[in-house]
Short mmCIF file of C-alpha atoms and ligand atoms in Angstrom, two decimals:
data_model
loop_
_atom_site.label_atom_id
_atom_site.label_comp_id
_atom_site.label_asym_id
_atom_site.label_seq_id
_atom_site.Cartn_x
_atom_site.Cartn_y
_atom_site.Cartn_z
CA UNK W 211 124.12 124.93 107.29
CA UNK W 212 122.05 125.37 110.50
CA UNK W 213 118.88 126.09 108.44
CA UNK W 214 118.13 125.09 104.79
CA UNK W 215 115.49 127.13 102.86
CA UNK W 216 113.93 126.32 99.61
CA UNK W 217 111.57 128.54 97.71
CA UNK W 218 109.17 127.32 95.04
CA UNK W 219 107.83 130.48 93.02
CA UNK W 220 106.71 131.57 89.32
CA UNK W 221 108.84 134.58 90.14
CA UNK W 222 112.29 133.70 91.49
CA UNK W 223 113.61 137.25 90.99
CA UNK W 224 111.07 138.23 93.69
CA UNK W 225 113.30 136.42 96.13
CA UNK W 226 116.69 138.64 95.11
CA UNK W 227 116.64 140.18 98.58
CA UNK W 228 117.75 137.14 100.25
CA UNK W 229 121.12 137.94 98.47
CA UNK W 230 121.83 141.06 100.55
CA UNK W 231 122.18 142.20 104.15
CA UNK W 232 122.26 139.70 106.89
CA UNK W 233 120.71 137.01 105.38
CA UNK W 234 122.97 137.40 102.35
CA UNK W 235 125.84 137.29 105.06
CA UNK W 236 124.52 134.27 106.70
CA UNK W 237 124.62 132.36 103.39
CA UNK W 238 128.14 133.24 102.49
CA UNK W 239 129.12 132.45 106.30
CA UNK W 240 127.03 129.08 105.51
CA UNK W 241 124.69 129.20 108.44
CA UNK W 242 122.05 129.70 105.93
CA UNK W 243 121.43 127.64 102.64
CA UNK W 244 118.86 129.22 100.41
CA UNK W 245 117.69 127.99 97.03
CA UNK W 246 115.05 129.25 94.72
CA UNK W 247 113.46 127.08 92.44
CA UNK W 248 111.12 128.19 89.26
CA UNK W 249 107.63 126.34 89.39
CA UNK W 250 107.65 126.73 85.41
CA UNK W 251 110.28 124.39 84.85
CA UNK W 252 107.89 121.29 86.08
CA UNK W 253 105.17 122.76 83.42
CA UNK W 254 105.44 120.57 80.31
CA UNK W 255 102.95 121.97 77.94
CA UNK W 256 103.82 124.03 75.05
CA UNK W 257 102.85 127.35 77.22
CA UNK W 258 104.27 126.15 80.42
CA UNK W 259 101.05 126.89 82.11
CA UNK W 260 100.68 126.54 85.86
CA UNK W 261 97.14 127.62 86.43
CA UNK W 262 93.67 126.81 85.19
CA UNK W 263 89.92 127.76 85.78
CA UNK W 264 88.23 126.99 89.36
CA UNK W 265 86.28 123.73 89.62
CA UNK W 266 82.77 125.13 90.75
CA UNK W 267 83.22 128.58 88.95
CA UNK W 268 84.19 131.73 90.23
CA UNK W 269 86.75 134.53 89.68
CA UNK W 270 90.39 133.98 88.99
CA UNK W 271 92.62 131.04 88.28
CA UNK W 272 93.70 128.35 90.60
CA UNK W 273 97.41 126.80 90.56
CA UNK W 274 97.48 123.23 88.58
CA UNK W 275 98.43 119.97 90.90
CA UNK W 276 101.00 118.58 88.81
CA UNK W 277 103.64 121.28 88.55
CA UNK W 278 103.31 121.75 92.18
CA UNK W 279 103.53 118.08 92.91
CA UNK W 280 106.65 117.74 90.48
CA UNK W 281 108.50 120.71 92.13
CA UNK W 282 108.05 119.75 95.51
CA UNK W 283 109.02 116.05 94.56
CA UNK W 284 112.19 117.42 93.15
CA UNK W 285 113.05 119.43 96.28
CA UNK W 286 112.20 116.34 98.39
CA UNK W 287 114.45 114.17 96.43
CA UNK W 288 117.31 115.88 97.64
CA UNK W 289 116.88 114.83 101.26
CA UNK W 290 118.40 111.98 103.11
CA UNK W 291 116.07 108.79 103.75
CA UNK W 292 114.65 110.43 107.22
CA UNK W 293 115.04 113.89 106.22
CA UNK W 294 111.43 115.53 105.61
CA UNK W 295 111.35 119.59 105.47
CA UNK W 296 108.51 121.18 106.95
CA UNK W 297 106.16 122.90 104.06
CA UNK W 298 105.10 126.50 104.65
CA UNK W 299 102.47 127.98 102.45
CA UNK W 300 101.98 131.51 102.70
CA UNK W 301 98.26 132.73 102.24
CA UNK W 302 95.69 135.18 103.46
CA UNK W 303 93.46 132.11 104.91
CA UNK W 304 96.37 130.66 107.03
CA UNK W 305 97.22 130.88 110.78
CA UNK W 306 98.90 134.25 111.97
CA UNK W 307 102.63 134.27 111.40
CA UNK W 308 103.94 135.35 114.93
CA UNK W 309 107.25 135.82 116.58
CA UNK W 310 106.29 132.39 118.17
CA UNK W 311 105.93 130.96 115.19
CA UNK W 312 109.17 132.39 113.86
CA UNK W 313 111.04 130.97 116.86
CA UNK W 314 109.35 127.59 116.18
CA UNK W 315 110.23 127.62 112.61
CA UNK W 316 113.89 128.59 113.53
CA UNK W 317 114.16 125.13 115.36
CA UNK W 318 113.80 123.27 111.93
CA UNK W 319 116.58 122.16 110.01
CA UNK W 320 114.72 122.65 106.65
CA UNK W 321 111.82 124.58 105.33
CA UNK W 322 110.31 124.74 102.05
CA UNK W 323 108.03 127.60 100.99
CA UNK W 324 105.45 127.19 98.29
CA UNK W 325 104.57 130.72 96.94
CA UNK W 326 101.01 130.78 95.41
CA UNK W 327 99.57 132.99 93.11
CA UNK W 328 96.38 133.80 91.82
CA UNK W 329 93.46 132.38 93.80
CA UNK W 330 95.59 129.67 95.22
CA UNK W 331 97.05 126.23 94.92
CA UNK W 332 94.80 122.92 94.12
CA UNK W 333 94.28 122.04 97.77
CA UNK W 334 95.08 118.23 96.82
CA UNK W 335 98.64 119.51 96.26
CA UNK W 336 98.55 120.00 100.21
CA UNK W 337 97.15 116.56 100.94
CA UNK W 338 99.75 115.28 98.50
CA UNK W 339 102.69 116.72 100.41
CA UNK W 340 101.11 115.62 104.13
CA UNK W 341 99.80 112.20 103.25
CA UNK W 342 102.15 110.85 100.17
CA UNK W 343 105.40 112.97 100.80
CA UNK W 344 105.27 112.80 104.63
CA UNK W 345 105.71 116.75 104.97
CA UNK W 346 104.24 118.87 108.11
CA UNK W 347 102.25 121.41 106.10
CA UNK W 348 101.28 124.75 107.75
CA UNK W 349 99.38 127.72 105.89
CA UNK W 350 100.61 130.83 107.33
CA UNK W 351 99.29 134.31 106.96
CA UNK W 352 101.27 137.44 107.38
CA UNK W 353 98.12 139.57 108.44
CA UNK W 354 94.53 140.29 107.65
CA UNK W 355 95.35 141.81 104.13
CA UNK W 356 95.65 140.45 100.90
CA UNK W 357 99.09 140.40 98.76
CA UNK W 358 99.23 139.36 95.10
CA UNK W 359 101.09 136.18 96.14
CA UNK W 360 103.29 134.57 98.57
CA UNK W 361 106.52 135.99 97.48
CA UNK W 362 106.55 139.10 99.51
CA UNK W 363 105.29 137.09 102.63
CA UNK W 364 108.36 134.58 102.10
CA UNK W 365 110.68 137.25 102.50
CA UNK W 366 109.25 138.69 105.58
CA UNK W 367 109.06 135.10 107.03
CA UNK W 368 112.55 134.10 106.13
CA UNK W 369 113.99 137.43 107.74
CA UNK W 370 112.22 137.09 110.84
CA UNK W 371 113.06 133.18 111.00
CA UNK W 372 116.81 133.39 110.00
CA UNK W 373 117.37 136.33 112.18
CA UNK W 374 116.64 133.79 115.10
CA UNK W 375 119.19 131.34 114.09
CA UNK W 376 122.31 131.52 116.11
CA UNK W 377 125.29 133.16 114.55
CA UNK W 378 123.12 135.26 112.00
CA UNK W 379 122.94 138.32 114.43
CA UNK W 380 126.29 139.04 115.73
CA UNK W 381 124.83 140.92 118.84
CA UNK W 382 122.25 137.97 120.22
CA UNK W 383 121.41 140.45 123.08
CA UNK W 384 119.59 142.66 120.71
CA UNK W 385 117.09 139.97 120.21
CA UNK W 386 115.95 139.76 123.68
CA UNK W 387 114.53 143.23 124.41
CA UNK W 388 112.43 143.60 121.18
CA UNK W 389 109.08 144.16 120.49
CA UNK W 390 106.71 140.83 120.53
CA UNK W 391 109.82 138.89 122.52
CA UNK W 392 107.73 139.14 125.78
CA UNK W 393 104.34 140.51 124.79
CA UNK W 394 104.93 144.25 125.11
CA UNK W 395 106.19 146.85 122.48
CA UNK W 396 109.53 148.44 122.32
CA UNK W 397 110.15 151.56 124.39
CA UNK W 398 111.20 154.81 122.39
CA UNK W 399 114.62 155.30 121.82
CA UNK W 400 116.92 158.62 121.06
CA UNK W 401 120.48 159.60 119.84
CA UNK W 402 122.83 162.55 119.69
CA UNK W 403 122.21 165.54 119.19
CA UNK W 404 120.63 166.62 122.11
CA UNK W 405 118.60 169.03 121.62
CA UNK W 406 117.66 168.49 118.06
CA UNK W 407 115.74 171.06 116.22
CA UNK W 408 114.36 172.33 119.85
CA UNK W 409 113.27 168.81 121.07
CA UNK W 410 114.97 167.50 123.93
CA UNK W 411 115.56 163.98 124.76
CA UNK W 412 113.83 162.61 128.08
CA UNK W 413 115.85 163.91 130.76
CA UNK W 414 116.04 160.54 132.57
CA UNK W 415 117.95 159.22 129.84
CA UNK W 416 120.80 161.48 130.81
CA UNK W 417 120.49 161.13 134.31
CA UNK W 418 122.99 157.99 134.58
CA UNK W 419 120.46 156.67 136.99
CA UNK W 420 119.84 152.79 135.75
CA UNK W 421 117.26 152.02 138.05
CA UNK W 422 115.03 154.99 137.08
CA UNK W 423 115.97 154.46 132.97
CA UNK W 424 114.59 150.71 133.31
CA UNK W 425 111.32 151.90 135.01
CA UNK W 426 110.73 154.65 132.67
CA UNK W 427 111.34 152.40 129.51
CA UNK W 428 109.08 149.98 131.10
CA UNK W 429 106.03 152.58 131.76
CA UNK W 430 106.83 153.62 128.17
CA UNK W 431 106.39 150.01 126.78
CA UNK W 432 103.01 149.72 128.66
CA UNK W 433 101.79 153.36 127.40
CA UNK W 434 102.72 152.20 124.25
CA UNK W 435 100.94 148.67 123.81
CA UNK W 436 97.76 150.32 125.58
CA UNK W 437 97.81 152.86 123.08
CA UNK W 438 98.63 150.76 119.87
CA UNK W 439 98.03 147.49 120.70
CA UNK W 440 95.43 146.69 123.21
CA UNK W 441 94.92 143.46 122.41
CA UNK W 442 98.41 142.28 123.61
CA UNK W 443 97.49 143.71 127.24
CA UNK W 444 94.07 142.16 127.20
CA UNK W 445 93.87 138.94 124.78
CA UNK W 446 90.30 138.39 125.48
CA UNK W 447 89.49 141.79 123.50
CA UNK W 448 90.89 139.84 120.57
CA UNK W 449 90.33 141.99 117.29
CA UNK W 450 87.57 143.96 119.36
CA UNK W 451 90.33 145.69 121.28
CA UNK W 452 91.56 146.68 117.83
CA UNK W 453 88.54 148.30 116.91
CA UNK W 454 88.02 150.28 119.75
CA UNK W 455 91.29 151.56 119.30
CA UNK W 456 91.01 152.50 115.76
CA UNK W 457 87.57 154.13 116.70
CA UNK W 458 88.67 156.44 119.29
N1 ADE Q 763 99.53 135.67 100.15
C1 ADE Q 763 98.53 136.62 99.97
N2 ADE Q 763 98.05 137.25 100.71
C2 ADE Q 763 98.86 136.83 101.97
C3 ADE Q 763 98.97 137.14 103.26
N3 ADE Q 763 98.28 137.96 103.70
N4 ADE Q 763 99.78 136.52 103.94
C4 ADE Q 763 100.86 135.64 103.26
N5 ADE Q 763 100.67 135.23 102.28
C5 ADE Q 763 99.75 135.87 101.18
#
């Protein structure tokens, strides 16, 4: 396969959507290989427990290092002597997942996703993966909000990455004019009928004037980006730009 993906989770069923649609087709075509592993298979006590209370106190539970170390070792054991997967750990405290990161991950031959639950995974697991297993480890956040665990984030990331792998999307041209590929949001789109419930399609799109259509679409992209994502036009605004937009 062009890309191999392993996912370790305590909820393998959560990843069932990876059997569907374009991802499922790419797997059937042999472009993509996906294996989902149950962390609990590496929990050996009577209750197969994977979490415990945090040192230092505080709310919630922390995922124990031993099941994680064994699970990651079992995945890495399937590697050739020089093959090393990149380990991606989803979490709200990670670096932002962006289209640029999706492009970067799509270049890798092998990705392992470690889905944390509760308050997170014992930090020594990441150190072990980096220092003892020799993996490049990236903690990655889908956005500034909190999910219950990494599983939904992995679905989003695998979809964003896999569609960039050659052959997964039949029409590669559909990848270039998308939002976030060149820093502007996408222009609005319309299809038949015209009019629909009294609403007309913008006239320029019916004109057959390709230069005028391209110019109109570019203006729409700029206006939309200014209205919804001023931070993309003025990176120095950062989140402050978004706050201004939300306040007005
Ligand atoms: N796990 C919990 N919250 C998350 C987020 N925002 N992004 C990625 N993984 C998460």
